[in-house]
mmCIF file of C-alpha atoms and ligand atoms in Angstrom:
data_model
loop_
_atom_site.group_PDB
_atom_site.id
_atom_site.type_symbol
_atom_site.label_atom_id
_atom_site.label_comp_id
_atom_site.label_asym_id
_atom_site.label_seq_id
_atom_site.Cartn_x
_atom_site.Cartn_y
_atom_site.Cartn_z
ATOM 1 C CA MET F 1293 0.435 0.090 -0.026
ATOM 2 C CA THR F 1294 1.600 3.909 -1.068
ATOM 3 C CA THR F 1295 0.205 6.360 1.154
ATOM 4 C CA GLN F 1296 -0.407 9.559 -0.241
ATOM 5 C CA ARG F 1297 2.172 12.888 -0.224
ATOM 6 C CA SER F 1298 1.160 15.548 2.373
ATOM 7 C CA TYR F 1299 2.062 18.474 3.978
ATOM 8 C CA ARG F 1300 1.460 20.779 6.760
ATOM 9 C CA ILE F 1301 1.114 24.313 5.916
ATOM 10 C CA ALA F 1302 0.696 26.903 8.438
ATOM 11 C CA THR F 1303 -1.129 30.034 6.861
ATOM 12 C CA ILE F 1304 -0.934 33.331 8.303
ATOM 13 C CA PRO F 1305 -3.294 35.694 6.114
ATOM 14 C CA GLY F 1306 -2.398 38.789 7.940
ATOM 15 C CA ASP F 1307 -3.869 41.739 7.017
ATOM 16 C CA GLY F 1308 -5.881 44.034 4.300
ATOM 17 C CA ILE F 1309 -5.629 41.917 0.774
ATOM 18 C CA GLY F 1310 -3.599 39.304 2.699
ATOM 19 C CA LYS F 1311 -6.743 37.977 3.989
ATOM 20 C CA GLU F 1312 -8.462 38.412 0.530
ATOM 21 C CA VAL F 1313 -5.757 36.909 -1.672
ATOM 22 C CA ILE F 1314 -4.596 34.044 0.863
ATOM 23 C CA PRO F 1315 -7.675 31.987 0.556
ATOM 24 C CA VAL F 1316 -7.126 31.911 -3.303
ATOM 25 C CA GLY F 1317 -3.564 30.686 -3.402
ATOM 26 C CA GLN F 1318 -5.027 27.867 -0.760
ATOM 27 C CA ARG F 1319 -8.013 26.707 -3.285
ATOM 28 C CA ALA F 1320 -5.474 27.240 -5.887
ATOM 29 C CA ALA F 1321 -3.352 24.969 -4.416
ATOM 30 C CA GLU F 1322 -5.547 22.221 -2.956
ATOM 31 C CA ALA F 1323 -6.896 22.061 -6.789
ATOM 32 C CA ALA F 1324 -3.061 21.476 -7.982
ATOM 33 C CA ALA F 1325 -3.047 19.260 -5.195
ATOM 34 C CA ARG F 1326 -5.781 17.097 -6.224
ATOM 35 C CA ARG F 1327 -4.722 16.907 -9.757
ATOM 36 C CA HIS F 1328 -1.546 15.557 -8.529
ATOM 37 C CA GLY F 1329 -2.297 13.248 -6.090
ATOM 38 C CA PHE F 1330 -1.092 14.902 -2.927
ATOM 39 C CA ARG F 1331 -3.413 16.360 0.364
ATOM 40 C CA LEU F 1332 -2.878 19.638 2.168
ATOM 41 C CA GLY F 1333 -3.719 20.545 5.591
ATOM 42 C CA TRP F 1334 -3.820 23.898 6.706
ATOM 43 C CA SER F 1335 -3.542 25.922 10.318
ATOM 44 C CA GLU F 1336 -4.617 28.894 10.239
ATOM 45 C CA PHE F 1337 -2.680 31.612 12.503
ATOM 46 C CA ASP F 1338 -4.603 35.263 13.203
ATOM 47 C CA TRP F 1339 -1.459 36.749 13.664
ATOM 48 C CA SER F 1340 -2.148 40.454 12.344
ATOM 49 C CA CYS F 1341 -2.451 44.478 13.343
ATOM 50 C CA GLU F 1342 -5.957 43.433 14.217
ATOM 51 C CA ARG F 1343 -4.707 41.028 16.599
ATOM 52 C CA TYR F 1344 -2.139 43.625 17.774
ATOM 53 C CA ALA F 1345 -4.824 45.817 18.696
ATOM 54 C CA LYS F 1346 -6.654 43.395 20.944
ATOM 55 C CA THR F 1347 -3.707 42.046 22.266
ATOM 56 C CA GLY F 1348 -0.491 44.390 22.033
ATOM 57 C CA ARG F 1349 0.970 41.818 19.793
ATOM 58 C CA MET F 1350 1.517 40.770 16.245
ATOM 59 C CA MET F 1351 1.842 37.293 17.414
ATOM 60 C CA PRO F 1352 2.649 35.532 20.581
ATOM 61 C CA GLU F 1353 6.082 35.324 22.145
ATOM 62 C CA ASP F 1354 6.643 31.386 21.120
ATOM 63 C CA GLY F 1355 5.134 32.301 17.333
ATOM 64 C CA ALA F 1356 8.358 30.977 15.582
ATOM 65 C CA ALA F 1357 8.270 27.957 17.775
ATOM 66 C CA GLN F 1358 4.489 27.630 16.876
ATOM 67 C CA VAL F 1359 4.763 27.190 13.658
ATOM 68 C CA LYS F 1360 8.034 25.667 12.997
ATOM 69 C CA GLY F 1361 6.342 21.888 13.290
ATOM 70 C CA HIS F 1362 4.961 22.595 9.548
ATOM 71 C CA ASP F 1363 6.482 21.822 6.231
ATOM 72 C CA ALA F 1364 5.848 25.228 5.202
ATOM 73 C CA ILE F 1365 4.143 29.094 5.577
ATOM 74 C CA TYR F 1366 2.223 30.677 3.748
ATOM 75 C CA LEU F 1367 1.721 34.565 4.526
ATOM 76 C CA GLY F 1368 -0.463 37.110 3.092
ATOM 77 C CA ALA F 1369 0.285 40.918 4.126
ATOM 78 C CA VAL F 1370 1.306 42.684 6.873
ATOM 79 C CA GLY F 1371 0.354 46.306 8.190
ATOM 80 C CA PHE F 1372 -2.388 48.187 8.451
ATOM 81 C CA PRO F 1373 -2.891 52.154 8.889
ATOM 82 C CA ASN F 1374 -4.256 51.649 12.578
ATOM 83 C CA VAL F 1375 -0.294 50.427 13.790
ATOM 84 C CA PRO F 1376 2.647 51.566 12.524
ATOM 85 C CA ASP F 1377 4.692 50.181 9.846
ATOM 86 C CA HIS F 1378 7.673 49.243 11.861
ATOM 87 C CA VAL F 1379 5.649 48.044 14.591
ATOM 88 C CA SER F 1380 3.800 45.479 12.400
ATOM 89 C CA LEU F 1381 6.677 44.530 10.200
ATOM 90 C CA TRP F 1382 9.129 44.288 13.151
ATOM 91 C CA GLY F 1383 6.454 42.357 15.238
ATOM 92 C CA LEU F 1384 5.889 39.288 12.716
ATOM 93 C CA LEU F 1385 7.587 39.141 9.330
ATOM 94 C CA ILE F 1386 11.093 40.181 10.274
ATOM 95 C CA PRO F 1387 11.265 37.972 13.663
ATOM 96 C CA LEU F 1388 9.984 34.909 11.765
ATOM 97 C CA ARG F 1389 12.860 35.589 9.155
ATOM 98 C CA ARG F 1390 15.332 35.726 11.557
ATOM 99 C CA GLU F 1391 14.282 33.148 14.044
ATOM 100 C CA LEU F 1392 13.559 30.564 11.080
ATOM 101 C CA ASP F 1393 16.724 31.760 9.432
ATOM 102 C CA LEU F 1394 15.077 32.472 6.299
ATOM 103 C CA TYR F 1395 17.920 34.402 4.760
ATOM 104 C CA ALA F 1396 17.086 33.397 0.970
ATOM 105 C CA ASN F 1397 14.211 36.109 0.107
ATOM 106 C CA VAL F 1398 13.713 34.829 -3.948
ATOM 107 C CA ARG F 1399 11.477 36.935 -5.792
ATOM 108 C CA PRO F 1400 11.578 36.235 -9.454
ATOM 109 C CA VAL F 1401 10.348 38.596 -12.221
ATOM 110 C CA ARG F 1402 8.913 37.771 -15.134
ATOM 111 C CA LEU F 1403 6.635 39.586 -18.263
ATOM 112 C CA MET F 1404 3.783 36.452 -18.131
ATOM 113 C CA ARG F 1405 2.316 36.359 -21.944
ATOM 114 C CA GLY F 1406 -0.598 38.638 -22.289
ATOM 115 C CA VAL F 1407 0.308 41.142 -19.912
ATOM 116 C CA ALA F 1408 1.605 44.357 -20.978
ATOM 117 C CA SER F 1409 5.175 46.140 -19.041
ATOM 118 C CA PRO F 1410 4.789 49.865 -19.191
ATOM 119 C CA LEU F 1411 8.513 49.446 -21.086
ATOM 120 C CA THR F 1412 7.650 50.080 -25.040
ATOM 121 C CA GLY F 1413 8.739 47.460 -27.182
ATOM 122 C CA ARG F 1414 9.232 44.637 -24.583
ATOM 123 C CA GLY F 1415 8.306 41.263 -24.506
ATOM 124 C CA PRO F 1416 8.479 38.140 -22.434
ATOM 125 C CA ALA F 1417 11.588 37.335 -23.943
ATOM 126 C CA ASP F 1418 13.084 40.602 -22.058
ATOM 127 C CA ILE F 1419 12.169 40.419 -18.586
ATOM 128 C CA ASP F 1420 12.817 37.115 -16.861
ATOM 129 C CA PHE F 1421 15.293 37.206 -13.881
ATOM 130 C CA VAL F 1422 14.973 36.469 -9.855
ATOM 131 C CA VAL F 1423 16.003 38.894 -7.386
ATOM 132 C CA VAL F 1424 17.865 37.255 -4.400
ATOM 133 C CA ARG F 1425 17.626 39.804 -1.503
ATOM 134 C CA GLU F 1426 19.716 38.935 1.502
ATOM 135 C CA ASN F 1427 16.826 38.260 4.216
ATOM 136 C CA VAL F 1428 18.124 38.423 7.704
ATOM 137 C CA GLU F 1429 20.834 41.165 8.437
ATOM 138 C CA GLY F 1430 22.096 44.412 6.212
ATOM 139 C CA GLU F 1431 20.383 47.294 6.815
ATOM 140 C CA TYR F 1432 17.549 45.918 8.605
ATOM 141 C CA SER F 1433 19.077 45.615 11.877
ATOM 142 C CA GLU F 1434 18.026 47.182 15.228
ATOM 143 C CA ILE F 1435 21.119 48.131 16.517
ATOM 144 C CA GLY F 1436 21.098 51.862 17.058
ATOM 145 C CA GLY F 1437 18.767 54.068 19.209
ATOM 146 C CA ARG F 1438 17.562 57.818 19.422
ATOM 147 C CA LEU F 1439 18.683 60.112 21.971
ATOM 148 C CA TYR F 1440 17.243 63.539 23.096
ATOM 149 C CA HIS F 1441 13.917 62.907 21.879
ATOM 150 C CA GLY F 1442 12.185 65.742 20.968
ATOM 151 C CA THR F 1443 14.803 68.422 21.397
ATOM 152 C CA ASP F 1444 16.943 70.229 18.862
ATOM 153 C CA GLN F 1445 19.637 67.981 19.573
ATOM 154 C CA GLU F 1446 17.492 64.799 18.605
ATOM 155 C CA THR F 1447 19.539 62.283 17.134
ATOM 156 C CA ALA F 1448 18.891 58.575 15.652
ATOM 157 C CA SER F 1449 21.540 56.262 14.571
ATOM 158 C CA GLN F 1450 20.965 52.948 12.823
ATOM 159 C CA LEU F 1451 24.114 50.177 12.587
ATOM 160 C CA ALA F 1452 23.919 47.926 9.225
ATOM 161 C CA VAL F 1453 25.723 44.772 9.937
ATOM 162 C CA PHE F 1454 27.092 42.539 7.099
ATOM 163 C CA THR F 1455 28.862 39.154 8.062
ATOM 164 C CA ARG F 1456 31.119 37.283 6.173
ATOM 165 C CA ARG F 1457 29.264 33.922 6.882
ATOM 166 C CA GLY F 1458 25.666 35.709 5.619
ATOM 167 C CA VAL F 1459 26.959 37.752 2.797
ATOM 168 C CA ASP F 1460 28.979 34.526 1.646
ATOM 169 C CA ARG F 1461 25.567 32.232 2.205
ATOM 170 C CA ILE F 1462 23.529 34.470 0.001
ATOM 171 C CA MET F 1463 26.225 35.325 -2.474
ATOM 172 C CA ASP F 1464 26.468 31.454 -3.049
ATOM 173 C CA TYR F 1465 22.639 31.044 -3.191
ATOM 174 C CA ALA F 1466 22.929 33.437 -6.074
ATOM 175 C CA PHE F 1467 25.595 32.089 -7.845
ATOM 176 C CA GLN F 1468 23.614 28.222 -7.361
ATOM 177 C CA LEU F 1469 21.089 29.616 -8.868
ATOM 178 C CA ALA F 1470 21.970 31.038 -11.856
ATOM 179 C CA GLN F 1471 23.840 27.616 -12.596
ATOM 180 C CA THR F 1472 20.098 26.292 -12.959
ATOM 181 C CA ARG F 1473 19.606 29.109 -15.158
ATOM 182 C CA ARG F 1474 21.062 31.728 -17.934
ATOM 183 C CA GLY F 1475 24.383 31.837 -15.474
ATOM 184 C CA HIS F 1476 24.723 35.061 -14.640
ATOM 185 C CA VAL F 1477 24.858 37.427 -11.806
ATOM 186 C CA THR F 1478 24.659 41.043 -10.969
ATOM 187 C CA SER F 1479 25.721 42.429 -7.624
ATOM 188 C CA ALA F 1480 23.593 45.544 -6.374
ATOM 189 C CA THR F 1481 26.366 47.638 -4.744
ATOM 190 C CA LYS F 1482 26.865 51.217 -3.351
ATOM 191 C CA SER F 1483 30.784 51.044 -2.594
ATOM 192 C CA ASN F 1484 31.556 54.460 -3.493
ATOM 193 C CA GLY F 1485 29.216 56.072 -0.866
ATOM 194 C CA ILE F 1486 28.909 53.420 1.695
ATOM 195 C CA VAL F 1487 32.388 53.052 2.608
ATOM 196 C CA HIS F 1488 32.871 49.984 4.704
ATOM 197 C CA THR F 1489 29.873 47.431 4.429
ATOM 198 C CA MET F 1490 29.817 47.780 0.654
ATOM 199 C CA PRO F 1491 33.657 47.306 -0.064
ATOM 200 C CA PHE F 1492 33.374 44.621 1.964
ATOM 201 C CA TRP F 1493 29.963 42.952 -0.525
ATOM 202 C CA ASP F 1494 32.512 43.750 -3.089
ATOM 203 C CA GLU F 1495 34.888 41.714 -1.810
ATOM 204 C CA ARG F 1496 32.616 38.877 -1.113
ATOM 205 C CA PHE F 1497 31.035 38.576 -4.321
ATOM 206 C CA ALA F 1498 34.655 38.871 -5.798
ATOM 207 C CA ALA F 1499 35.153 35.927 -3.400
ATOM 208 C CA ALA F 1500 31.931 34.235 -4.544
ATOM 209 C CA LYS F 1501 32.736 34.689 -8.299
ATOM 210 C CA ALA F 1502 36.047 32.966 -7.504
ATOM 211 C CA ARG F 1503 34.229 30.143 -6.310
ATOM 212 C CA HIS F 1504 31.775 29.525 -9.285
ATOM 213 C CA PRO F 1505 34.056 30.390 -11.988
ATOM 214 C CA GLY F 1506 31.424 28.993 -14.691
ATOM 215 C CA VAL F 1507 29.150 32.139 -13.703
ATOM 216 C CA LYS F 1508 29.614 35.538 -15.403
ATOM 217 C CA THR F 1509 29.015 38.530 -13.211
ATOM 218 C CA ALA F 1510 28.469 42.260 -13.177
ATOM 219 C CA GLN F 1511 28.324 44.772 -10.250
ATOM 220 C CA PHE F 1512 26.201 48.190 -10.418
ATOM 221 C CA HIS F 1513 25.948 50.919 -7.858
ATOM 222 C CA ILE F 1514 22.145 50.806 -6.988
ATOM 223 C CA ASP F 1515 21.762 54.022 -8.434
ATOM 224 C CA ILE F 1516 22.429 53.097 -12.041
ATOM 225 C CA LEU F 1517 20.664 49.829 -11.349
ATOM 226 C CA THR F 1518 17.578 50.969 -11.253
ATOM 227 C CA ALA F 1519 17.942 52.630 -14.204
ATOM 228 C CA HIS F 1520 19.266 49.346 -16.115
ATOM 229 C CA PHE F 1521 16.233 47.474 -14.654
ATOM 230 C CA VAL F 1522 14.468 50.239 -16.828
ATOM 231 C CA LEU F 1523 16.241 50.587 -19.860
ATOM 232 C CA HIS F 1524 17.866 47.104 -20.018
ATOM 233 C CA PRO F 1525 15.846 44.285 -18.139
ATOM 234 C CA ASP F 1526 17.352 41.734 -20.830
ATOM 235 C CA TRP F 1527 20.506 42.192 -19.261
ATOM 236 C CA PHE F 1528 19.535 40.551 -16.206
ATOM 237 C CA ASP F 1529 19.398 37.165 -15.265
ATOM 238 C CA VAL F 1530 19.947 36.539 -11.051
ATOM 239 C CA VAL F 1531 20.181 40.256 -9.334
ATOM 240 C CA VAL F 1532 21.952 39.589 -5.654
ATOM 241 C CA GLY F 1533 20.928 42.214 -3.330
ATOM 242 C CA SER F 1534 21.234 43.300 0.275
ATOM 243 C CA ASN F 1535 18.237 43.505 2.657
ATOM 244 C CA LEU F 1536 17.401 47.394 1.760
ATOM 245 C CA PHE F 1537 18.767 46.896 -1.940
ATOM 246 C CA GLY F 1538 17.016 43.658 -2.973
ATOM 247 C CA ASP F 1539 13.915 44.756 -1.324
ATOM 248 C CA ILE F 1540 13.571 48.101 -3.268
ATOM 249 C CA LEU F 1541 14.851 46.059 -6.556
ATOM 250 C CA SER F 1542 12.069 43.295 -6.057
ATOM 251 C CA ASP F 1543 9.325 46.190 -6.132
ATOM 252 C CA LEU F 1544 10.680 47.703 -9.309
ATOM 253 C CA GLY F 1545 11.396 44.260 -11.432
ATOM 254 C CA PRO F 1546 7.556 43.614 -10.825
ATOM 255 C CA ALA F 1547 6.617 47.241 -12.290
ATOM 256 C CA VAL F 1548 8.583 46.737 -15.036
ATOM 257 C CA ALA F 1549 6.656 43.282 -15.691
ATOM 258 C CA GLY F 1550 3.264 44.953 -15.775
ATOM 259 C CA SER F 1551 2.340 45.169 -12.062
ATOM 260 C CA ILE F 1552 3.338 44.401 -8.144
ATOM 261 C CA GLY F 1553 0.170 42.393 -8.151
ATOM 262 C CA ILE F 1554 1.851 39.622 -9.788
ATOM 263 C CA ALA F 1555 5.012 39.132 -7.469
ATOM 264 C CA PRO F 1556 5.650 36.126 -5.538
ATOM 265 C CA SER F 1557 8.434 35.742 -3.024
ATOM 266 C CA ALA F 1558 10.148 33.018 -1.127
ATOM 267 C CA ASN F 1559 11.228 33.210 2.156
ATOM 268 C CA LEU F 1560 14.034 30.021 2.162
ATOM 269 C CA ASN F 1561 16.015 28.604 4.749
ATOM 270 C CA PRO F 1562 18.148 26.623 1.782
ATOM 271 C CA GLU F 1563 19.425 23.861 4.535
ATOM 272 C CA ARG F 1564 15.934 23.093 4.992
ATOM 273 C CA ASN F 1565 16.294 23.341 9.149
ATOM 274 C CA PHE F 1566 13.064 25.246 9.552
ATOM 275 C CA PRO F 1567 10.007 25.485 7.097
ATOM 276 C CA SER F 1568 10.367 28.263 4.675
ATOM 277 C CA MET F 1569 7.837 30.914 4.114
ATOM 278 C CA PHE F 1570 6.347 31.671 0.948
ATOM 279 C CA GLU F 1571 4.341 35.129 0.051
ATOM 280 C CA PRO F 1572 3.297 38.179 -2.168
ATOM 281 C CA VAL F 1573 5.943 40.799 -2.510
ATOM 282 C CA HIS F 1574 2.930 43.388 -2.070
ATOM 283 C CA GLY F 1575 1.890 44.497 1.224
ATOM 284 C CA SER F 1576 -1.822 44.737 2.686
ATOM 285 C CA ALA F 1577 -3.062 47.634 0.364
ATOM 286 C CA PRO F 1578 -5.334 49.649 2.724
ATOM 287 C CA ASP F 1579 -6.607 51.402 -0.135
ATOM 288 C CA ILE F 1580 -8.312 48.449 -1.749
ATOM 289 C CA ALA F 1581 -8.570 46.169 0.904
ATOM 290 C CA GLY F 1582 -12.530 44.957 1.268
ATOM 291 C CA GLN F 1583 -13.311 45.741 -2.471
ATOM 292 C CA GLY F 1584 -13.268 42.169 -3.773
ATOM 293 C CA ILE F 1585 -10.886 43.872 -6.499
ATOM 294 C CA ALA F 1586 -7.059 42.438 -5.374
ATOM 295 C CA ASN F 1587 -4.970 40.871 -7.779
ATOM 296 C CA PRO F 1588 -4.732 36.887 -6.119
ATOM 297 C CA VAL F 1589 -2.201 36.131 -9.020
ATOM 298 C CA ALA F 1590 1.237 37.102 -6.371
ATOM 299 C CA ALA F 1591 -0.377 34.641 -4.019
ATOM 300 C CA VAL F 1592 -0.904 31.743 -6.317
ATOM 301 C CA TRP F 1593 2.761 32.008 -7.424
ATOM 302 C CA ALA F 1594 3.707 32.244 -4.174
ATOM 303 C CA ALA F 1595 2.055 29.057 -3.114
ATOM 304 C CA ALA F 1596 3.279 27.911 -6.544
ATOM 305 C CA MET F 1597 6.857 28.182 -5.311
ATOM 306 C CA MET F 1598 5.856 26.800 -2.047
ATOM 307 C CA LEU F 1599 4.701 23.438 -3.377
ATOM 308 C CA ASP F 1600 8.125 23.494 -5.896
ATOM 309 C CA HIS F 1601 10.179 23.264 -2.294
ATOM 310 C CA LEU F 1602 8.199 21.153 -1.886
ATOM 311 C CA GLY F 1603 9.088 18.453 -4.088
ATOM 312 C CA GLU F 1604 6.113 19.112 -6.045
ATOM 313 C CA ALA F 1605 7.393 20.877 -9.228
ATOM 314 C CA GLU F 1606 4.731 19.239 -11.356
ATOM 315 C CA ALA F 1607 1.996 20.823 -9.278
ATOM 316 C CA ALA F 1608 4.054 23.767 -9.496
ATOM 317 C CA ARG F 1609 4.301 24.062 -13.204
ATOM 318 C CA THR F 1610 0.546 23.886 -13.347
ATOM 319 C CA LEU F 1611 -0.070 26.412 -11.279
ATOM 320 C CA GLU F 1612 2.297 28.416 -13.179
ATOM 321 C CA ALA F 1613 0.766 27.564 -16.671
ATOM 322 C CA ALA F 1614 -3.259 28.339 -14.976
ATOM 323 C CA ILE F 1615 -1.774 31.605 -14.032
ATOM 324 C CA GLU F 1616 -0.218 32.475 -17.451
ATOM 325 C CA THR F 1617 -3.827 31.170 -19.097
ATOM 326 C CA SER F 1618 -6.029 33.768 -16.428
ATOM 327 C CA LEU F 1619 -3.678 36.467 -17.510
ATOM 328 C CA GLU F 1620 -4.163 35.881 -21.281
ATOM 329 C CA ARG F 1621 -7.351 37.426 -21.523
ATOM 330 C CA PRO F 1622 -8.423 40.902 -19.926
ATOM 331 C CA GLU F 1623 -11.809 39.480 -19.041
ATOM 332 C CA THR F 1624 -10.066 37.728 -16.487
ATOM 333 C CA ARG F 1625 -7.227 39.931 -15.406
ATOM 334 C CA THR F 1626 -7.749 42.187 -12.582
ATOM 335 C CA ARG F 1627 -7.780 45.924 -12.809
ATOM 336 C CA ASP F 1628 -4.054 46.209 -12.022
ATOM 337 C CA LEU F 1629 -3.028 44.756 -15.241
ATOM 338 C CA GLY F 1630 -5.713 45.888 -17.264
ATOM 339 C CA GLY F 1631 -8.342 43.701 -17.073
ATOM 340 C CA THR F 1632 -11.782 44.011 -15.995
ATOM 341 C CA ALA F 1633 -11.827 40.871 -13.533
ATOM 342 C CA ASP F 1634 -12.376 41.342 -9.401
ATOM 343 C CA THR F 1635 -10.444 38.930 -7.364
ATOM 344 C CA ALA F 1636 -13.315 35.991 -7.430
ATOM 345 C CA GLY F 1637 -13.310 36.396 -11.354
ATOM 346 C CA ALA F 1638 -9.234 36.279 -11.646
ATOM 347 C CA GLU F 1639 -9.682 32.614 -8.866
ATOM 348 C CA ARG F 1640 -12.216 31.232 -11.386
ATOM 349 C CA ALA F 1641 -9.836 31.761 -14.146
ATOM 350 C CA ILE F 1642 -6.958 30.404 -12.392
ATOM 351 C CA ILE F 1643 -9.242 27.396 -11.170
ATOM 352 C CA ALA F 1644 -10.497 26.424 -14.226
ATOM 353 C CA ALA F 1645 -6.917 26.695 -16.120
ATOM 354 C CA ILE F 1646 -5.878 24.065 -13.508
ATOM 355 C CA GLY F 1647 -8.320 21.795 -14.752
HETATM 356 N N1 GGG K 729 3.600 40.172 1.643
HETATM 357 C C1 GGG K 729 4.486 40.496 2.789
HETATM 358 C C2 GGG K 729 4.201 42.055 3.364
HETATM 359 O O1 GGG K 729 3.370 42.149 3.858
HETATM 360 N N2 GGG K 729 5.022 42.777 2.591
HETATM 361 C C3 GGG K 729 5.015 43.973 2.678
HETATM 362 C C4 GGG K 729 6.465 44.789 2.958
HETATM 363 O O2 GGG K 729 6.766 45.701 3.606
HETATM 364 N N3 GGG K 729 7.371 44.257 3.698
HETATM 365 C C5 GGG K 729 8.689 44.352 3.870
HETATM 366 C C6 GGG K 729 9.499 43.488 3.464
HETATM 367 O O3 GGG K 729 9.842 42.443 2.828
HETATM 368 O O4 GGG K 729 10.875 43.475 4.304
#
């Protein structure tokens, strides 16, 4: 007798449109699971700004321990105007990334068939790259503080932290990913202006290049790199950046590929010591939350990355193909992509395409 493959997923829909798109991603993943003969079991956690308003915490103190026993974590969005953004982010997303050592944030950027890029004359062959963001150190550090609050000497300082272990492992991840793709890595730097951490970043990039002699490389300061994303998106295969630079580039990338509403993100612990976490790149979008018009594609694509990570590559390809089919016609695309569908209409098209 063979036992059916099954996976336990912790879901954290979170805030705003997170609560609208995560159920769509779950239903799409379920449909793919049925088609490919495995099962998904879901445990939902209400960690959110709403919870913060009631309890004073975005998640319980032992939140990371509560999700550790799962095979993966599926997260919607965090942040709502009733809670300061730094409180919601540092109360949920950032501690989960750190406590579970999810150091590689992988954010694919692809212009899908049927989607118009805001860049004139660009088609699917021109925009297909992956932003690899260092996810647990760098500029997002709590080392620092404020002095002389409310006086004219008021002072704020923040220390960016770049460790050799942290930088080397994200570089290695990027180079290994490039070896499975077109064999090219671009480093996002700013070593002319940021005088300690970024020359160190460049040195470690050079060391990683030496460890991966078959991979071609380029490096650009972040300012001109943003211009190249717009002017020459076809130059890029894998782009590796620090926590801040990767965060910025992975919003710009999807924008040139049509909409941030389609961009997925995998927060990976490549060694698999802890469950990895999958989420749309977008936030909670309070301006459109509750209207039923959010684009569910980023959440579904994030679910596809999750299935891929769980070893269900065929189901992941099924989900990706269903997304592409749904994006081909304006009636089944949401408004951010120039379509007329609401969230439910886009979901119907995706589920129908899964078959
Ligand atoms: N989908 C997760 C989410 O809410 N992202 C919005 C955000 O501000 N993320 C910050 C980050 O990824 O560091």
